[in-house]
N, C-alpha and C. Protein backbone atom coordinates (compact mmCIF):
# COMPACT_ATOMS: atom_id res chain seq x y z
N MET A 1 105.43 79.96 110.96
CA MET A 1 104.52 80.63 110.05
C MET A 1 103.26 79.78 109.94
N GLY A 2 102.14 80.40 110.28
CA GLY A 2 100.88 79.69 110.27
C GLY A 2 100.22 79.67 108.90
N PRO A 3 99.07 79.00 108.82
CA PRO A 3 98.39 78.90 107.52
C PRO A 3 97.94 80.27 106.97
N ARG A 4 97.53 81.16 107.86
CA ARG A 4 97.14 82.50 107.39
C ARG A 4 98.33 83.24 106.78
N ASP A 5 99.48 83.09 107.42
CA ASP A 5 100.68 83.74 106.91
C ASP A 5 101.08 83.17 105.56
N ARG A 6 100.94 81.85 105.40
CA ARG A 6 101.29 81.23 104.11
C ARG A 6 100.37 81.73 102.99
N ILE A 7 99.08 81.85 103.30
CA ILE A 7 98.12 82.36 102.30
C ILE A 7 98.47 83.81 101.97
N ALA A 8 98.75 84.61 103.00
CA ALA A 8 99.10 86.02 102.77
C ALA A 8 100.38 86.12 101.95
N LEU A 9 101.36 85.25 102.22
CA LEU A 9 102.61 85.26 101.47
C LEU A 9 102.36 84.94 100.00
N LYS A 10 101.55 83.93 99.74
CA LYS A 10 101.26 83.56 98.35
C LYS A 10 100.53 84.70 97.63
N LEU A 11 99.59 85.32 98.31
CA LEU A 11 98.87 86.44 97.68
C LEU A 11 99.78 87.66 97.50
N CYS A 12 100.72 87.85 98.41
CA CYS A 12 101.69 88.94 98.26
C CYS A 12 102.60 88.66 97.06
N ALA A 13 102.98 87.42 96.86
CA ALA A 13 103.79 87.05 95.69
C ALA A 13 103.00 87.25 94.40
N VAL A 14 101.71 86.92 94.43
CA VAL A 14 100.85 87.16 93.26
C VAL A 14 100.75 88.65 92.98
N THR A 15 100.63 89.45 94.04
CA THR A 15 100.58 90.90 93.88
C THR A 15 101.85 91.41 93.20
N LEU A 16 102.99 90.94 93.66
CA LEU A 16 104.26 91.33 93.08
C LEU A 16 104.36 90.88 91.63
N ALA A 17 103.93 89.67 91.33
CA ALA A 17 103.99 89.16 89.96
C ALA A 17 103.09 89.98 89.03
N ILE A 18 101.90 90.31 89.49
CA ILE A 18 101.01 91.13 88.66
C ILE A 18 101.62 92.50 88.45
N ALA A 19 102.19 93.08 89.51
CA ALA A 19 102.79 94.41 89.39
C ALA A 19 103.95 94.42 88.40
N VAL A 20 104.71 93.34 88.34
CA VAL A 20 105.85 93.29 87.44
C VAL A 20 105.41 92.96 86.02
N PHE A 21 104.48 92.01 85.86
CA PHE A 21 104.16 91.51 84.53
C PHE A 21 102.95 92.15 83.88
N ALA A 22 102.15 92.90 84.59
CA ALA A 22 100.99 93.57 83.98
C ALA A 22 101.42 94.92 83.43
N ILE A 23 102.35 94.90 82.52
CA ILE A 23 102.90 96.10 81.87
C ILE A 23 103.35 97.10 82.93
N GLY A 24 103.99 96.61 83.96
CA GLY A 24 104.50 97.47 85.01
C GLY A 24 103.41 98.19 85.78
N SER A 25 102.20 97.66 85.72
CA SER A 25 101.03 98.26 86.38
C SER A 25 100.75 99.66 85.86
N ALA A 26 101.15 99.94 84.63
CA ALA A 26 100.95 101.28 84.07
C ALA A 26 99.51 101.48 83.62
N THR A 27 98.87 100.42 83.15
CA THR A 27 97.49 100.57 82.68
C THR A 27 96.54 100.60 83.87
N ARG A 28 95.37 101.14 83.65
CA ARG A 28 94.37 101.22 84.71
C ARG A 28 93.97 99.83 85.19
N MET A 29 93.77 98.91 84.26
CA MET A 29 93.37 97.55 84.65
C MET A 29 94.51 96.82 85.38
N GLY A 30 95.74 97.08 84.98
CA GLY A 30 96.88 96.50 85.70
C GLY A 30 96.94 96.99 87.12
N GLN A 31 96.71 98.29 87.30
CA GLN A 31 96.71 98.86 88.65
C GLN A 31 95.55 98.31 89.47
N CYS A 32 94.40 98.12 88.85
CA CYS A 32 93.26 97.54 89.56
C CYS A 32 93.55 96.11 89.99
N ALA A 33 94.21 95.35 89.11
CA ALA A 33 94.54 93.96 89.45
C ALA A 33 95.53 93.90 90.61
N VAL A 34 96.51 94.78 90.60
CA VAL A 34 97.48 94.81 91.70
C VAL A 34 96.79 95.21 93.01
N ALA A 35 95.92 96.21 92.96
CA ALA A 35 95.21 96.65 94.16
C ALA A 35 94.30 95.55 94.69
N ALA A 36 93.63 94.83 93.80
CA ALA A 36 92.75 93.73 94.24
C ALA A 36 93.56 92.61 94.87
N ALA A 37 94.70 92.28 94.28
CA ALA A 37 95.55 91.23 94.86
C ALA A 37 96.09 91.65 96.22
N ALA A 38 96.46 92.93 96.36
CA ALA A 38 96.97 93.42 97.65
C ALA A 38 95.86 93.38 98.70
N ALA A 39 94.65 93.74 98.30
CA ALA A 39 93.52 93.69 99.24
C ALA A 39 93.24 92.25 99.66
N LEU A 40 93.32 91.31 98.72
CA LEU A 40 93.13 89.90 99.06
C LEU A 40 94.22 89.40 99.99
N ALA A 41 95.44 89.91 99.84
CA ALA A 41 96.54 89.49 100.72
C ALA A 41 96.31 89.96 102.15
N LEU A 42 95.56 91.05 102.31
CA LEU A 42 95.27 91.56 103.66
C LEU A 42 94.18 90.75 104.36
N VAL A 43 93.30 90.11 103.59
CA VAL A 43 92.14 89.42 104.17
C VAL A 43 92.53 88.36 105.20
N PRO A 44 93.49 87.45 104.91
CA PRO A 44 93.82 86.44 105.92
C PRO A 44 94.36 87.04 107.23
N LEU A 45 94.93 88.24 107.15
CA LEU A 45 95.51 88.85 108.34
C LEU A 45 94.49 89.62 109.16
N LEU A 46 93.33 89.88 108.59
CA LEU A 46 92.32 90.66 109.30
C LEU A 46 91.80 89.95 110.55
N PHE A 47 91.68 88.64 110.47
CA PHE A 47 91.09 87.88 111.56
C PHE A 47 92.13 87.25 112.48
N SER A 48 93.37 87.63 112.32
CA SER A 48 94.44 87.10 113.15
C SER A 48 94.48 87.84 114.49
N LEU A 49 94.85 87.14 115.52
CA LEU A 49 94.96 87.74 116.84
C LEU A 49 96.27 88.49 117.03
N ARG A 50 97.27 88.13 116.21
CA ARG A 50 98.55 88.82 116.31
C ARG A 50 98.46 90.17 115.61
N GLY A 51 99.23 91.10 116.08
CA GLY A 51 99.26 92.42 115.46
C GLY A 51 100.55 93.12 115.81
N PHE A 52 100.68 94.35 115.37
CA PHE A 52 101.86 95.13 115.67
C PHE A 52 101.72 95.73 117.07
N GLU A 53 102.82 95.80 117.81
CA GLU A 53 102.79 96.47 119.11
C GLU A 53 102.57 97.96 118.93
N ARG A 54 103.19 98.51 117.92
CA ARG A 54 102.99 99.92 117.56
C ARG A 54 102.95 99.98 116.04
N THR A 55 102.40 101.06 115.53
CA THR A 55 102.29 101.19 114.07
C THR A 55 103.67 101.40 113.47
N PRO A 56 104.04 100.59 112.48
CA PRO A 56 105.37 100.74 111.86
C PRO A 56 105.50 102.09 111.15
N PRO A 57 106.67 102.71 111.24
CA PRO A 57 106.88 104.02 110.60
C PRO A 57 106.61 104.01 109.09
N LEU A 58 106.94 102.91 108.41
CA LEU A 58 106.68 102.83 106.98
C LEU A 58 105.19 102.97 106.68
N VAL A 59 104.37 102.33 107.48
CA VAL A 59 102.91 102.40 107.28
C VAL A 59 102.42 103.80 107.60
N VAL A 60 102.98 104.43 108.62
CA VAL A 60 102.58 105.80 108.98
C VAL A 60 102.87 106.76 107.82
N VAL A 61 104.06 106.62 107.23
CA VAL A 61 104.43 107.51 106.12
C VAL A 61 103.51 107.27 104.91
N LEU A 62 103.27 106.02 104.57
CA LEU A 62 102.42 105.72 103.42
C LEU A 62 100.98 106.16 103.64
N LEU A 63 100.46 105.95 104.83
CA LEU A 63 99.08 106.37 105.10
C LEU A 63 98.98 107.89 105.19
N GLY A 64 100.04 108.56 105.66
CA GLY A 64 100.06 110.03 105.66
C GLY A 64 100.04 110.58 104.24
N ALA A 65 100.83 109.97 103.36
CA ALA A 65 100.83 110.39 101.95
C ALA A 65 99.48 110.12 101.31
N SER A 66 98.86 109.01 101.67
CA SER A 66 97.52 108.70 101.15
C SER A 66 96.50 109.72 101.62
N ALA A 67 96.59 110.11 102.88
CA ALA A 67 95.65 111.09 103.42
C ALA A 67 95.81 112.44 102.72
N TRP A 68 97.04 112.88 102.50
CA TRP A 68 97.26 114.16 101.83
C TRP A 68 96.78 114.11 100.38
N THR A 69 96.97 112.99 99.74
CA THR A 69 96.49 112.83 98.37
C THR A 69 94.96 112.87 98.34
N ALA A 70 94.32 112.23 99.31
CA ALA A 70 92.85 112.25 99.37
C ALA A 70 92.33 113.65 99.66
N ILE A 71 93.03 114.40 100.48
CA ILE A 71 92.61 115.78 100.80
C ILE A 71 92.59 116.63 99.54
N GLN A 72 93.51 116.37 98.62
CA GLN A 72 93.56 117.14 97.39
C GLN A 72 92.33 116.93 96.51
N LEU A 73 91.59 115.86 96.73
CA LEU A 73 90.41 115.56 95.92
C LEU A 73 89.12 116.13 96.50
N ILE A 74 89.17 116.67 97.71
CA ILE A 74 87.96 117.20 98.33
C ILE A 74 87.53 118.49 97.63
N PRO A 75 86.27 118.56 97.19
CA PRO A 75 85.80 119.81 96.56
C PRO A 75 85.79 120.95 97.58
N LEU A 76 86.36 122.09 97.17
CA LEU A 76 86.45 123.26 98.04
C LEU A 76 85.87 124.47 97.34
N PRO A 77 85.43 125.46 98.10
CA PRO A 77 84.98 126.70 97.46
C PRO A 77 86.12 127.36 96.69
N GLY A 78 85.76 128.08 95.63
CA GLY A 78 86.76 128.70 94.76
C GLY A 78 87.69 129.65 95.49
N GLY A 79 87.17 130.39 96.49
CA GLY A 79 88.00 131.33 97.23
C GLY A 79 89.11 130.65 98.01
N ILE A 80 88.81 129.49 98.60
CA ILE A 80 89.83 128.75 99.36
C ILE A 80 90.90 128.21 98.41
N VAL A 81 90.47 127.67 97.28
CA VAL A 81 91.44 127.15 96.31
C VAL A 81 92.30 128.29 95.77
N ALA A 82 91.68 129.46 95.52
CA ALA A 82 92.43 130.61 95.01
C ALA A 82 93.47 131.09 96.02
N SER A 83 93.13 131.04 97.32
CA SER A 83 94.09 131.49 98.32
C SER A 83 95.20 130.47 98.55
N LEU A 84 94.89 129.17 98.43
CA LEU A 84 95.91 128.13 98.65
C LEU A 84 96.77 127.90 97.42
N SER A 85 96.19 128.07 96.24
CA SER A 85 96.93 127.82 95.00
C SER A 85 96.47 128.79 93.93
N PRO A 86 97.00 130.02 93.96
CA PRO A 86 96.53 131.04 93.02
C PRO A 86 96.81 130.70 91.55
N THR A 87 97.95 130.11 91.26
CA THR A 87 98.26 129.77 89.88
C THR A 87 97.30 128.71 89.35
N LEU A 88 97.06 127.67 90.13
CA LEU A 88 96.12 126.62 89.75
C LEU A 88 94.74 127.20 89.51
N SER A 89 94.30 128.05 90.41
CA SER A 89 92.97 128.64 90.30
C SER A 89 92.85 129.48 89.03
N ALA A 90 93.88 130.27 88.73
CA ALA A 90 93.84 131.11 87.53
C ALA A 90 93.84 130.25 86.26
N LEU A 91 94.69 129.23 86.22
CA LEU A 91 94.73 128.34 85.05
C LEU A 91 93.40 127.63 84.86
N ARG A 92 92.84 127.13 85.96
CA ARG A 92 91.58 126.41 85.88
C ARG A 92 90.44 127.32 85.42
N SER A 93 90.35 128.53 85.97
CA SER A 93 89.26 129.43 85.59
C SER A 93 89.42 129.90 84.15
N ASP A 94 90.65 130.18 83.70
CA ASP A 94 90.88 130.58 82.31
C ASP A 94 90.52 129.45 81.34
N GLY A 95 90.92 128.25 81.69
CA GLY A 95 90.61 127.10 80.83
C GLY A 95 89.11 126.82 80.77
N ALA A 96 88.43 126.92 81.91
CA ALA A 96 86.98 126.70 81.94
C ALA A 96 86.26 127.78 81.15
N LEU A 97 86.73 129.02 81.24
CA LEU A 97 86.13 130.13 80.50
C LEU A 97 86.32 129.93 79.00
N ALA A 98 87.52 129.51 78.60
CA ALA A 98 87.79 129.30 77.18
C ALA A 98 86.98 128.14 76.62
N ALA A 99 86.79 127.10 77.42
CA ALA A 99 86.04 125.93 76.96
C ALA A 99 84.54 126.11 77.15
N GLY A 100 84.14 127.09 77.95
CA GLY A 100 82.72 127.31 78.20
C GLY A 100 82.08 126.24 79.07
N VAL A 101 82.85 125.72 80.02
CA VAL A 101 82.35 124.68 80.92
C VAL A 101 82.56 125.12 82.36
N SER A 102 81.88 124.44 83.27
CA SER A 102 82.15 124.68 84.70
C SER A 102 82.95 123.49 85.22
N VAL A 103 83.87 123.76 86.11
CA VAL A 103 84.73 122.71 86.64
C VAL A 103 84.60 122.63 88.15
N ARG A 104 84.90 121.46 88.67
CA ARG A 104 84.91 121.25 90.11
C ARG A 104 86.20 121.82 90.66
N THR A 105 86.12 122.58 91.74
CA THR A 105 87.33 123.17 92.31
C THR A 105 87.83 122.31 93.45
N CYS A 106 89.05 121.86 93.31
CA CYS A 106 89.75 121.13 94.36
C CYS A 106 91.23 121.48 94.21
N LEU A 107 92.05 121.04 95.12
CA LEU A 107 93.47 121.39 95.09
C LEU A 107 94.24 120.64 94.01
N SER A 108 93.70 119.56 93.49
CA SER A 108 94.39 118.78 92.48
C SER A 108 94.19 119.40 91.10
N MET A 109 95.27 119.50 90.35
CA MET A 109 95.18 120.00 88.98
C MET A 109 94.62 118.91 88.06
N ASP A 110 94.88 117.65 88.40
CA ASP A 110 94.46 116.53 87.58
C ASP A 110 93.80 115.47 88.48
N PRO A 111 92.50 115.60 88.79
CA PRO A 111 91.85 114.66 89.71
C PRO A 111 91.95 113.18 89.31
N PRO A 112 91.82 112.81 88.01
CA PRO A 112 91.98 111.38 87.70
C PRO A 112 93.37 110.85 88.05
N ALA A 113 94.40 111.62 87.77
CA ALA A 113 95.75 111.18 88.11
C ALA A 113 95.95 111.14 89.62
N THR A 114 95.33 112.07 90.33
CA THR A 114 95.42 112.07 91.79
C THR A 114 94.71 110.84 92.36
N LEU A 115 93.61 110.45 91.76
CA LEU A 115 92.90 109.25 92.20
C LEU A 115 93.74 108.00 91.94
N ARG A 116 94.42 107.96 90.81
CA ARG A 116 95.32 106.82 90.54
C ARG A 116 96.47 106.80 91.54
N ALA A 117 97.00 107.99 91.88
CA ALA A 117 98.08 108.05 92.87
C ALA A 117 97.59 107.59 94.24
N LEU A 118 96.36 107.94 94.58
CA LEU A 118 95.77 107.49 95.85
C LEU A 118 95.65 105.96 95.87
N THR A 119 95.19 105.39 94.77
CA THR A 119 95.10 103.93 94.66
C THR A 119 96.47 103.29 94.80
N PHE A 120 97.46 103.88 94.15
CA PHE A 120 98.83 103.37 94.23
C PHE A 120 99.35 103.40 95.66
N LEU A 121 99.14 104.52 96.35
CA LEU A 121 99.63 104.64 97.74
C LEU A 121 98.91 103.68 98.67
N LEU A 122 97.61 103.50 98.49
CA LEU A 122 96.88 102.55 99.33
C LEU A 122 97.31 101.12 99.04
N THR A 123 97.61 100.81 97.78
CA THR A 123 98.12 99.49 97.44
C THR A 123 99.48 99.26 98.08
N LEU A 124 100.35 100.26 98.01
CA LEU A 124 101.65 100.14 98.68
C LEU A 124 101.49 99.95 100.18
N SER A 125 100.53 100.63 100.77
CA SER A 125 100.28 100.48 102.21
C SER A 125 99.86 99.05 102.53
N GLY A 126 98.99 98.49 101.71
CA GLY A 126 98.55 97.10 101.93
C GLY A 126 99.69 96.12 101.80
N VAL A 127 100.50 96.28 100.77
CA VAL A 127 101.65 95.38 100.59
C VAL A 127 102.64 95.55 101.74
N ALA A 128 102.85 96.78 102.19
CA ALA A 128 103.78 97.03 103.30
C ALA A 128 103.28 96.36 104.58
N ILE A 129 101.98 96.44 104.83
CA ILE A 129 101.43 95.82 106.04
C ILE A 129 101.63 94.31 105.99
N VAL A 130 101.34 93.70 104.85
CA VAL A 130 101.52 92.25 104.73
C VAL A 130 102.99 91.87 104.87
N ALA A 131 103.88 92.61 104.18
CA ALA A 131 105.31 92.28 104.25
C ALA A 131 105.87 92.48 105.65
N LEU A 132 105.46 93.56 106.31
CA LEU A 132 105.94 93.79 107.68
C LEU A 132 105.42 92.73 108.63
N ARG A 133 104.19 92.33 108.42
CA ARG A 133 103.59 91.30 109.28
C ARG A 133 104.30 89.97 109.10
N LEU A 134 104.62 89.63 107.85
CA LEU A 134 105.30 88.36 107.59
C LEU A 134 106.76 88.39 108.03
N SER A 135 107.37 89.56 108.02
CA SER A 135 108.80 89.65 108.32
C SER A 135 109.10 89.60 109.82
N VAL A 136 108.09 89.41 110.63
CA VAL A 136 108.31 89.33 112.08
C VAL A 136 109.15 88.09 112.41
N SER A 137 108.89 86.98 111.72
CA SER A 137 109.65 85.76 111.99
C SER A 137 110.76 85.60 110.96
N GLU A 138 111.78 84.85 111.34
CA GLU A 138 112.91 84.62 110.44
C GLU A 138 112.46 83.82 109.22
N ARG A 139 111.60 82.86 109.44
CA ARG A 139 111.08 82.05 108.34
C ARG A 139 110.28 82.91 107.36
N GLY A 140 109.50 83.85 107.89
CA GLY A 140 108.73 84.76 107.04
C GLY A 140 109.62 85.66 106.20
N ARG A 141 110.71 86.13 106.81
CA ARG A 141 111.65 86.97 106.06
C ARG A 141 112.26 86.20 104.90
N TYR A 142 112.69 84.96 105.16
CA TYR A 142 113.27 84.14 104.09
C TYR A 142 112.24 83.86 103.01
N ALA A 143 111.00 83.61 103.40
CA ALA A 143 109.95 83.35 102.42
C ALA A 143 109.69 84.58 101.55
N LEU A 144 109.68 85.77 102.16
CA LEU A 144 109.49 87.00 101.39
C LEU A 144 110.63 87.21 100.40
N VAL A 145 111.85 87.05 100.88
CA VAL A 145 113.01 87.22 100.00
C VAL A 145 112.98 86.18 98.88
N GLY A 146 112.57 84.97 99.19
CA GLY A 146 112.47 83.92 98.17
C GLY A 146 111.41 84.24 97.13
N ALA A 147 110.26 84.73 97.56
CA ALA A 147 109.20 85.09 96.62
C ALA A 147 109.65 86.20 95.70
N ILE A 148 110.32 87.19 96.26
CA ILE A 148 110.82 88.30 95.44
C ILE A 148 111.88 87.80 94.47
N ALA A 149 112.75 86.92 94.92
CA ALA A 149 113.80 86.38 94.05
C ALA A 149 113.21 85.59 92.89
N VAL A 150 112.17 84.80 93.15
CA VAL A 150 111.54 84.01 92.09
C VAL A 150 110.91 84.93 91.05
N VAL A 151 110.15 85.93 91.49
CA VAL A 151 109.49 86.84 90.54
C VAL A 151 110.53 87.61 89.73
N LEU A 152 111.59 88.09 90.39
CA LEU A 152 112.62 88.82 89.66
C LEU A 152 113.40 87.91 88.71
N GLY A 153 113.61 86.67 89.10
CA GLY A 153 114.27 85.72 88.20
C GLY A 153 113.44 85.45 86.95
N VAL A 154 112.14 85.26 87.13
CA VAL A 154 111.26 85.06 85.97
C VAL A 154 111.24 86.32 85.10
N ALA A 155 111.21 87.49 85.75
CA ALA A 155 111.23 88.74 84.98
C ALA A 155 112.54 88.87 84.19
N ALA A 156 113.65 88.45 84.78
CA ALA A 156 114.93 88.50 84.06
C ALA A 156 114.93 87.55 82.87
N ILE A 157 114.36 86.37 83.04
CA ILE A 157 114.28 85.41 81.94
C ILE A 157 113.40 85.95 80.81
N VAL A 158 112.25 86.51 81.18
CA VAL A 158 111.36 87.08 80.16
C VAL A 158 112.03 88.23 79.43
N THR A 159 112.73 89.08 80.19
CA THR A 159 113.44 90.20 79.57
C THR A 159 114.53 89.70 78.64
N GLY A 160 115.24 88.69 79.07
CA GLY A 160 116.30 88.12 78.22
C GLY A 160 115.74 87.50 76.94
N LEU A 161 114.59 86.86 77.01
CA LEU A 161 113.98 86.27 75.83
C LEU A 161 113.44 87.32 74.87
N HIS A 162 113.06 88.46 75.40
CA HIS A 162 112.58 89.54 74.54
C HIS A 162 113.70 90.06 73.71
């Protein structure tokens, strides 16, 4: 395990610790902190010459879910939204009429929550890439398991003290 891998491992452990201890990442700022830590964990690996021979299936699934979530945020004409999701379109138009406002039409019923879900999926993708990259070597796998064990042990102690 090289120096870049050690830095990525430490940042991945920080990401896990923030995710566990920042109120379960339920708050917006907690989620932002986890996403920032995950992005920082990816930085040391960006300039590495080693890479995956093929894209791992876990990353493909997470990036596919991220893409579908992002598609739901694209503004579309009302006719397309009405044909793809008639119930959503009717609820949205009735609510806008009752409130006397105009709304942006997209496939998502709740765009802020969809944006948070997109951030969550991209954060998971970043953590998955770092973990998969580190787990290539036996030493990296043990280090990942050790980091997870330490964070979970501290979480158990904190929970017990509560």
